[in-house]
PDB file of C-alpha atoms in Angstrom:
ATOM      1  CA  MET F   1     -39.439   9.337  -4.192  1.00 44.00           C
ATOM      2  CA  LYS F   2     -37.005  12.219  -3.838  1.00 40.00           C
ATOM      3  CA  ASN F   3     -35.515  10.708  -0.677  1.00 45.00           C
ATOM      4  CA  ALA F   4     -35.062   7.348  -2.404  1.00 42.00           C
ATOM      5  CA  PHE F   5     -33.256   9.077  -5.270  1.00 36.00           C
ATOM      6  CA  LEU F   6     -30.918  10.863  -2.842  1.00 39.00           C
ATOM      7  CA  VAL F   7     -30.169   7.603  -1.032  1.00 36.00           C
ATOM      8  CA  THR F   8     -29.289   5.965  -4.358  1.00 35.00           C
ATOM      9  CA  ILE F   9     -26.952   8.820  -5.315  1.00 34.00           C
ATOM     10  CA  VAL F  10     -25.223   8.841  -1.924  1.00 34.00           C
ATOM     11  CA  GLY F  11     -24.805   5.068  -2.023  1.00 38.00           C
ATOM     12  CA  SER F  12     -23.230   5.251  -5.467  1.00 34.00           C
ATOM     13  CA  LEU F  13     -20.799   7.943  -4.351  1.00 32.00           C
ATOM     14  CA  VAL F  14     -19.760   5.922  -1.307  1.00 34.00           C
ATOM     15  CA  ALA F  15     -19.179   2.832  -3.428  1.00 34.00           C
ATOM     16  CA  PHE F  16     -17.145   4.816  -5.960  1.00 34.00           C
ATOM     17  CA  ALA F  17     -15.027   6.346  -3.204  1.00 35.00           C
ATOM     18  CA  TYR F  18     -14.295   2.938  -1.726  1.00 36.00           C
ATOM     19  CA  PHE F  19     -13.175   1.344  -4.981  1.00 37.00           C
ATOM     20  CA  GLY F  20     -11.170   4.444  -5.860  1.00 39.00           C
ATOM     21  CA  TYR F  21      -9.145   3.840  -2.712  1.00 43.00           C
ATOM     22  CA  ALA F  22      -8.942   0.043  -2.905  1.00 57.00           C
ATOM     23  CA  CYS F  23      -7.951  -0.107  -6.579  1.00 75.00           C
ATOM     24  CA  ASN F  24      -4.409   1.094  -7.245  1.00 76.00           C
ATOM     25  CA  GLU F  25      -5.116   2.811 -10.550  1.00 77.00           C
ATOM     26  CA  ALA F  26      -1.555   3.977 -11.182  1.00 75.00           C
ATOM     27  CA  VAL F  27      -0.214   0.420 -11.182  1.00 81.00           C
ATOM     28  CA  CYS F  28      -3.230  -1.426 -12.562  1.00 86.00           C
ATOM     29  CA  ALA F  29      -4.679   0.758 -15.332  1.00 84.00           C
ATOM     30  CA  SER F  30      -2.783  -0.860 -18.201  1.00 86.00           C
ATOM     31  CA  ILE F  31      -3.253  -4.531 -17.265  1.00 88.00           C
ATOM     32  CA  VAL F  32      -6.862  -4.027 -16.144  1.00 88.00           C
ATOM     33  CA  SER F  33      -7.697  -2.318 -19.452  1.00 88.00           C
ATOM     34  CA  LYS F  34      -6.380  -5.357 -21.321  1.00 88.00           C
ATOM     35  CA  CYS F  35      -8.392  -7.781 -19.181  1.00 90.00           C
ATOM     36  CA  MET F  36     -11.521  -5.644 -19.577  1.00 87.00           C
ATOM     37  CA  ILE F  37     -11.197  -5.734 -23.368  1.00 89.00           C
ATOM     38  CA  THR F  38     -10.723  -9.517 -23.437  1.00 90.00           C
ATOM     39  CA  GLN F  39     -13.486  -9.927 -20.799  1.00 88.00           C
ATOM     40  CA  SER F  40     -11.183 -12.248 -18.882  1.00 87.00           C
ATOM     41  CA  CYS F  41     -12.533 -11.066 -15.526  1.00 87.00           C
ATOM     42  CA  LYS F  42     -16.226 -10.785 -16.363  1.00 84.00           C
ATOM     43  CA  CYS F  43     -17.588 -12.743 -13.410  1.00 82.00           C
ATOM     44  CA  ASP F  44     -17.563 -12.467  -9.634  1.00 76.00           C
ATOM     45  CA  LEU F  45     -16.343 -14.443  -6.649  1.00 71.00           C
ATOM     46  CA  ALA F  46     -19.793 -15.980  -6.130  1.00 75.00           C
ATOM     47  CA  ASN F  47     -19.663 -18.216  -9.230  1.00 75.00           C
ATOM     48  CA  CYS F  48     -15.952 -17.780 -10.068  1.00 76.00           C
ATOM     49  CA  SER F  49     -16.501 -19.052 -13.610  1.00 82.00           C
ATOM     50  CA  CYS F  50     -13.691 -16.855 -14.910  1.00 84.00           C
ATOM     51  CA  CYS F  51     -11.366 -16.928 -11.887  1.00 78.00           C
ATOM     52  CA  LYS F  52      -8.652 -18.971 -13.578  1.00 77.00           C
ATOM     53  CA  GLU F  53      -8.786 -16.871 -16.743  1.00 86.00           C
ATOM     54  CA  CYS F  54      -8.720 -13.630 -14.737  1.00 86.00           C
ATOM     55  CA  PHE F  55      -5.789 -14.834 -12.649  1.00 77.00           C
ATOM     56  CA  SER F  56      -3.905 -15.655 -15.841  1.00 83.00           C
ATOM     57  CA  CYS F  57      -4.723 -12.296 -17.432  1.00 89.00           C
ATOM     58  CA  LEU F  58      -3.668 -10.179 -14.439  1.00 85.00           C
ATOM     59  CA  ASN F  59      -0.598 -12.382 -14.138  1.00 82.00           C
ATOM     60  CA  ASN F  60       1.903 -11.248 -11.484  1.00 74.00           C
ATOM     61  CA  LEU F  61      -0.216  -8.160 -10.722  1.00 79.00           C
ATOM     62  CA  TYR F  62      -3.228 -10.207  -9.573  1.00 76.00           C
ATOM     63  CA  SER F  63      -2.810  -9.514  -5.845  1.00 69.00           C
ATOM     64  CA  GLU F  64      -2.234  -5.821  -6.613  1.00 76.00           C
ATOM     65  CA  CYS F  65      -5.082  -5.357  -9.071  1.00 83.00           C
ATOM     66  CA  CYS F  66      -7.805  -7.921  -8.308  1.00 82.00           C
ATOM     67  CA  SER F  67      -9.813  -5.295  -6.400  1.00 80.00           C
ATOM     68  CA  CYS F  68     -10.068  -3.220  -9.606  1.00 85.00           C
ATOM     69  CA  VAL F  69     -12.195  -5.965 -11.172  1.00 85.00           C
ATOM     70  CA  GLU F  70     -13.978  -7.021  -7.966  1.00 81.00           C
ATOM     71  CA  MET F  71     -12.194 -10.367  -7.892  1.00 77.00           C
ATOM     72  CA  CYS F  72     -10.707 -10.301  -4.415  1.00 71.00           C
ATOM     73  CA  PRO F  73     -12.105  -9.746  -0.903  1.00 58.00           C
ATOM     74  CA  LYS F  74     -12.349  -6.150   0.220  1.00 54.00           C
ATOM     75  CA  PRO F  75      -9.142  -5.283   2.084  1.00 45.00           C
ATOM     76  CA  ASN F  76      -9.102  -4.740   5.814  1.00 43.00           C
ATOM     77  CA  VAL F  77      -7.687  -1.227   5.883  1.00 45.00           C
ATOM     78  CA  THR F  78      -5.380  -0.891   8.885  1.00 46.00           C
ATOM     79  CA  THR F  79      -3.072   1.898   7.740  1.00 51.00           C
ATOM     80  CA  ASN F  80      -2.827   4.958   9.960  1.00 61.00           C
ATOM     81  CA  ALA F  81      -4.418   8.252   8.981  1.00 63.00           C
ATOM     82  CA  LEU F  82      -1.106   9.940   8.161  1.00 62.00           C
ATOM     83  CA  SER F  83      -0.182   7.295   5.572  1.00 66.00           C
ATOM     84  CA  LYS F  84      -3.279   8.257   3.544  1.00 73.00           C
ATOM     85  CA  LYS F  85      -2.292  11.928   3.234  1.00 86.00           C
ATOM     86  CA  SER F  86       0.536  13.276   1.123  1.00 91.00           C
ATOM     87  CA  HIS F  87       2.116  16.386  -0.366  1.00 94.00           C
ATOM     88  CA  VAL F  88       3.174  16.424  -4.035  1.00 94.00           C
ATOM     89  CA  GLU F  89       5.391  18.833  -5.923  1.00 95.00           C
ATOM     90  CA  ASP F  90       7.234  19.115  -9.242  1.00 96.00           C
ATOM     91  CA  LEU F  91      11.002  19.493  -8.976  1.00 95.00           C
ATOM     92  CA  PRO F  92      13.097  22.042 -10.904  1.00 91.00           C
ATOM     93  CA  GLU F  93      15.582  20.852 -13.528  1.00 89.00           C
ATOM     94  CA  PRO F  94      15.097  17.070 -13.315  1.00 92.00           C
ATOM     95  CA  ILE F  95      17.903  14.904 -14.709  1.00 92.00           C
ATOM     96  CA  MET F  96      16.128  11.849 -16.022  1.00 93.00           C
ATOM     97  CA  THR F  97      19.279  10.116 -17.295  1.00 92.00           C
ATOM     98  CA  LEU F  98      20.563  10.153 -13.710  1.00 92.00           C
ATOM     99  CA  PHE F  99      17.233   9.011 -12.271  1.00 94.00           C
ATOM    100  CA  TYR F 100      16.873   6.047 -14.632  1.00 92.00           C
ATOM    101  CA  ALA F 101      20.506   5.074 -14.148  1.00 90.00           C
ATOM    102  CA  LEU F 102      19.925   4.902 -10.382  1.00 90.00           C
ATOM    103  CA  VAL F 103      16.687   2.902 -10.600  1.00 91.00           C
ATOM    104  CA  SER F 104      17.958   0.465 -13.238  1.00 90.00           C
ATOM    105  CA  GLU F 105      19.610  -1.676 -10.545  1.00 89.00           C
ATOM    106  CA  PRO F 106      18.834  -2.337  -6.853  1.00 90.00           C
ATOM    107  CA  ASP F 107      20.591  -0.034  -4.401  1.00 90.00           C
ATOM    108  CA  LEU F 108      23.349  -2.062  -2.735  1.00 88.00           C
ATOM    109  CA  GLN F 109      23.018   0.003   0.461  1.00 88.00           C
ATOM    110  CA  GLN F 110      19.244  -0.556   0.491  1.00 92.00           C
ATOM    111  CA  ARG F 111      18.538   3.154   0.877  1.00 92.00           C
ATOM    112  CA  TRP F 112      15.599   2.866  -1.496  1.00 93.00           C
ATOM    113  CA  GLU F 113      13.501   0.423  -3.518  1.00 94.00           C
ATOM    114  CA  SER F 114      12.354   1.145  -7.072  1.00 94.00           C
ATOM    115  CA  LEU F 115       9.150   0.051  -8.802  1.00 92.00           C
ATOM    116  CA  THR F 116       8.442   0.189 -12.549  1.00 91.00           C
ATOM    117  CA  PHE F 117       5.051  -0.502 -14.139  1.00 89.00           C
ATOM    118  CA  PRO F 118       3.355   0.251 -17.507  1.00 88.00           C
ATOM    119  CA  ILE F 119       0.857   3.070 -17.999  1.00 84.00           C
ATOM    120  CA  ASP F 120      -1.323   3.631 -21.072  1.00 80.00           C
ATOM    121  CA  PHE F 121      -1.512   7.238 -22.282  1.00 75.00           C
ATOM    122  CA  ASP F 122      -3.970   8.524 -24.850  1.00 72.00           C
ATOM    123  CA  ILE F 123      -1.871   9.806 -27.766  1.00 70.00           C
ATOM    124  CA  GLU F 124      -3.841  13.077 -27.542  1.00 66.00           C
ATOM    125  CA  VAL F 125      -1.924  13.858 -24.347  1.00 59.00           C
ATOM    126  CA  PHE F 126       1.175  14.579 -26.397  1.00 58.00           C
ATOM    127  CA  LYS F 127      -0.518  17.043 -28.750  1.00 62.00           C
ATOM    128  CA  PRO F 128       0.038  20.784 -27.991  1.00 60.00           C
ATOM    129  CA  ASP F 129      -3.654  21.741 -27.986  1.00 54.00           C
ATOM    130  CA  PHE F 130      -4.702  18.960 -25.591  1.00 47.00           C
ATOM    131  CA  GLN F 131      -6.708  20.468 -22.752  1.00 50.00           C
ATOM    132  CA  LYS F 132      -8.754  17.581 -21.408  1.00 49.00           C
ATOM    133  CA  GLU F 133      -8.307  15.982 -17.996  1.00 51.00           C
ATOM    134  CA  ILE F 134      -6.334  12.722 -17.984  1.00 51.00           C
ATOM    135  CA  LYS F 135      -8.267   9.832 -16.434  1.00 51.00           C
ATOM    136  CA  LEU F 136      -7.377   6.212 -15.830  1.00 51.00           C
ATOM    137  CA  LEU F 137      -9.883   3.430 -16.508  1.00 50.00           C
ATOM    138  CA  GLN F 138     -11.749   1.765 -13.699  1.00 47.00           C
ATOM    139  CA  LYS F 139     -14.693  -0.605 -13.876  1.00 47.00           C
ATOM    140  CA  ASN F 140     -17.043  -2.961 -12.212  1.00 50.00           C
ATOM    141  CA  SER F 141     -17.740  -6.435 -13.515  1.00 47.00           C
ATOM    142  CA  ALA F 142     -20.984  -5.412 -15.239  1.00 48.00           C
ATOM    143  CA  GLN F 143     -19.462  -2.778 -17.538  1.00 50.00           C
ATOM    144  CA  GLU F 144     -18.673  -3.236 -21.217  1.00 50.00           C
ATOM    145  CA  VAL F 145     -15.553  -1.392 -22.324  1.00 51.00           C
ATOM    146  CA  ALA F 146     -14.614  -0.550 -25.904  1.00 49.00           C
ATOM    147  CA  PRO F 147     -11.015  -1.114 -27.004  1.00 53.00           C
ATOM    148  CA  MET F 148      -8.745   1.865 -26.427  1.00 53.00           C
ATOM    149  CA  LYS F 149      -7.479   3.565 -29.590  1.00 60.00           C
ATOM    150  CA  ASP F 150      -4.352   5.622 -30.251  1.00 75.00           C
ATOM    151  CA  VAL F 151      -2.653   4.523 -27.059  1.00 78.00           C
ATOM    152  CA  ILE F 152       1.029   4.699 -26.191  1.00 82.00           C
ATOM    153  CA  THR F 153       2.383   2.609 -23.305  1.00 85.00           C
ATOM    154  CA  LEU F 154       5.234   3.990 -21.204  1.00 87.00           C
ATOM    155  CA  ASN F 155       6.962   2.603 -18.128  1.00 90.00           C
ATOM    156  CA  CYS F 156       6.502   4.673 -14.975  1.00 93.00           C
ATOM    157  CA  SER F 157       9.322   4.387 -12.426  1.00 95.00           C
ATOM    158  CA  VAL F 158       9.095   5.470  -8.794  1.00 96.00           C
ATOM    159  CA  VAL F 159      11.472   5.143  -5.864  1.00 96.00           C
ATOM    160  CA  TYR F 160      10.484   4.624  -2.231  1.00 96.00           C
ATOM    161  CA  MET F 161      13.089   5.677   0.329  1.00 96.00           C
ATOM    162  CA  SER F 162      13.556   2.995   2.973  1.00 95.00           C
ATOM    163  CA  LYS F 163      13.659   5.253   6.054  1.00 94.00           C
ATOM    164  CA  CYS F 164      11.356   8.023   7.206  1.00 95.00           C
ATOM    165  CA  LEU F 165      12.380  11.462   5.965  1.00 95.00           C
ATOM    166  CA  SER F 166      11.197  14.953   6.771  1.00 94.00           C
ATOM    167  CA  TRP F 167       9.375  16.916   4.092  1.00 94.00           C
ATOM    168  CA  ASN F 168      12.441  19.018   3.189  1.00 94.00           C
ATOM    169  CA  LYS F 169      14.803  16.056   3.217  1.00 94.00           C
ATOM    170  CA  CYS F 170      12.469  14.067   0.977  1.00 96.00           C
ATOM    171  CA  LYS F 171      12.450  16.909  -1.543  1.00 95.00           C
ATOM    172  CA  ALA F 172      16.247  17.286  -1.403  1.00 93.00           C
ATOM    173  CA  SER F 173      16.825  13.534  -1.753  1.00 94.00           C
ATOM    174  CA  CYS F 174      14.563  13.274  -4.797  1.00 95.00           C
ATOM    175  CA  MET F 175      16.225  16.314  -6.369  1.00 93.00           C
ATOM    176  CA  SER F 176      19.644  14.708  -5.881  1.00 92.00           C
ATOM    177  CA  MET F 177      18.384  11.594  -7.695  1.00 93.00           C
ATOM    178  CA  GLY F 178      17.228  13.672 -10.676  1.00 93.00           C
ATOM    179  CA  ALA F 179      13.514  12.891 -10.161  1.00 95.00           C
ATOM    180  CA  LYS F 180      10.775  14.802 -11.997  1.00 96.00           C
ATOM    181  CA  SER F 181       8.570  15.150  -8.899  1.00 96.00           C
ATOM    182  CA  TYR F 182       8.042  13.711  -5.443  1.00 97.00           C
ATOM    183  CA  ARG F 183       5.303  12.649  -3.056  1.00 96.00           C
ATOM    184  CA  TRP F 184       5.866  13.005   0.688  1.00 96.00           C
ATOM    185  CA  PHE F 185       3.424  11.125   2.919  1.00 94.00           C
ATOM    186  CA  HIS F 186       2.521  12.532   6.301  1.00 92.00           C
ATOM    187  CA  ASP F 187       3.785   9.351   7.971  1.00 92.00           C
ATOM    188  CA  GLY F 188       7.320  10.215   6.769  1.00 94.00           C
ATOM    189  CA  CYS F 189       7.452   7.945   3.716  1.00 95.00           C
ATOM    190  CA  CYS F 190       9.144   9.550   0.695  1.00 97.00           C
ATOM    191  CA  GLU F 191       8.453   8.667  -2.959  1.00 97.00           C
ATOM    192  CA  CYS F 192      10.518  10.039  -5.875  1.00 97.00           C
ATOM    193  CA  VAL F 193       8.718  10.002  -9.228  1.00 97.00           C
ATOM    194  CA  GLY F 194       9.980   9.748 -12.814  1.00 96.00           C
ATOM    195  CA  ASP F 195       8.766  11.718 -15.832  1.00 94.00           C
ATOM    196  CA  ARG F 196       6.615   8.954 -17.358  1.00 91.00           C
ATOM    197  CA  CYS F 197       4.072   8.746 -14.536  1.00 91.00           C
ATOM    198  CA  MET F 198       0.566  10.096 -14.012  1.00 86.00           C
ATOM    199  CA  ASN F 199      -0.638  11.915 -10.932  1.00 88.00           C
ATOM    200  CA  TYR F 200       2.703  11.931  -9.097  1.00 93.00           C
ATOM    201  CA  GLY F 201       3.256   8.187  -9.021  1.00 93.00           C
ATOM    202  CA  ILE F 202       1.523   5.897  -6.533  1.00 92.00           C
ATOM    203  CA  ASN F 203      -0.704   7.423  -3.868  1.00 90.00           C
ATOM    204  CA  GLU F 204       0.198   4.779  -1.301  1.00 90.00           C
ATOM    205  CA  SER F 205       2.808   4.772   1.483  1.00 92.00           C
ATOM    206  CA  ARG F 206       5.099   1.776   0.837  1.00 92.00           C
ATOM    207  CA  CYS F 207       8.438   2.652   2.450  1.00 95.00           C
ATOM    208  CA  LYS F 208      10.170  -0.441   3.817  1.00 92.00           C
ATOM    209  CA  LEU F 209      11.179   0.954   7.229  1.00 93.00           C
ATOM    210  CA  CYS F 210       8.664   3.762   7.628  1.00 92.00           C
ATOM    211  CA  PRO F 211       6.757   4.350   9.753  1.00 84.00           C
ATOM    212  CA  LEU F 212       8.495   2.384  12.481  1.00 74.00           C
ATOM    213  CA  LYS F 213       6.217  -0.079  14.254  1.00 66.00           C
ATOM    214  CA  GLY F 214       5.091   1.239  17.613  1.00 58.00           C
ATOM    215  CA  ALA F 215       6.395   4.731  16.910  1.00 56.00           C
ATOM    216  CA  VAL F 216       4.270   7.720  17.910  1.00 53.00           C
ATOM    217  CA  LEU F 217       3.664   9.623  14.695  1.00 53.00           C
ATOM    218  CA  PRO F 218       3.813  13.438  14.874  1.00 50.00           C
ATOM    219  CA  THR F 219       1.252  15.779  13.378  1.00 49.00           C
ATOM    220  CA  ILE F 220       2.052  17.515  10.101  1.00 48.00           C
ATOM    221  CA  SER F 221       3.221  20.628  11.959  1.00 49.00           C
ATOM    222  CA  GLU F 222       5.618  18.518  14.042  1.00 48.00           C
ATOM    223  CA  ALA F 223       6.973  16.315  11.257  1.00 49.00           C
ATOM    224  CA  ASP F 224      10.654  17.272  11.465  1.00 49.00           C
ATOM    225  CA  TYR F 225      12.046  13.793  12.127  1.00 45.00           C
ATOM    226  CA  GLY F 226      14.894  12.516   9.997  1.00 43.00           C
ATOM    227  CA  ASP F 227      16.915  15.738  10.057  1.00 46.00           C
ATOM    228  CA  ASP F 228      19.479  14.791  12.690  1.00 44.00           C
ATOM    229  CA  GLU F 229      23.036  15.644  11.737  1.00 39.00           C
ATOM    230  CA  ASP F 230      24.130  12.014  11.813  1.00 41.00           C
ATOM    231  CA  GLU F 231      21.516  11.206   9.165  1.00 41.00           C
ATOM    232  CA  ASP F 232      22.678  13.830   6.673  1.00 38.00           C
ATOM    233  CA  GLU F 233      24.927  11.200   5.148  1.00 36.00           C
ATOM    234  CA  GLU F 234      21.793   9.340   4.014  1.00 38.00           C
ATOM    235  CA  MET F 235      21.291  11.957   1.266  1.00 38.00           C
ATOM    236  CA  ILE F 236      21.675  10.376  -2.130  1.00 40.00           C
ATOM    237  CA  GLN F 237      25.082  11.220  -3.574  1.00 36.00           C
TER     238      GLN F 237
END
């Protein structure tokens, strides 16, 4: 009996870990919460009785967020190990007016790509005595979820640099853009994060030109690529 209980617990933890990785909570929390409340995705792929309604509810984020509601096939994860690991850090003296001015329009030189998405915050987060851990909603199709109360929705903006950068250059580039924080992935991808985001933006390597296909990726102790003198001009002015 004890062994059966342990097997059940371990199985549940494995399942939770998988969906935590497959579901992009940072991007999907707001739209998934809405679809959970309206029960638009309360079915599965076997009968697909709500597929059309779920597709309509998730709208243009369906391909991004269908795994959060178990309405798309499990992804075939092919990313390298380094793209799953990252370093995060807050930056001193962010200049958010500069950051939002830069991300408001596409970069003509294609040095970076910006992404903006809504996030629901509990209003308690903004009270001085708030001490509780912030958590984003995640579900399976069998759960019933009560409507969220006292919620404020803000737009989170992040920037992905196109080319691979070293750790130090990623930090310097994000500082020069006025970002609040940054996330540097061990595959060289650099993400600059605004001040209206949870958990340092998106925990997923999405840089357009990084890592290069066929390139031999260095270990974390060797990750000094991107610091050649001829690339110093790539720093955001």
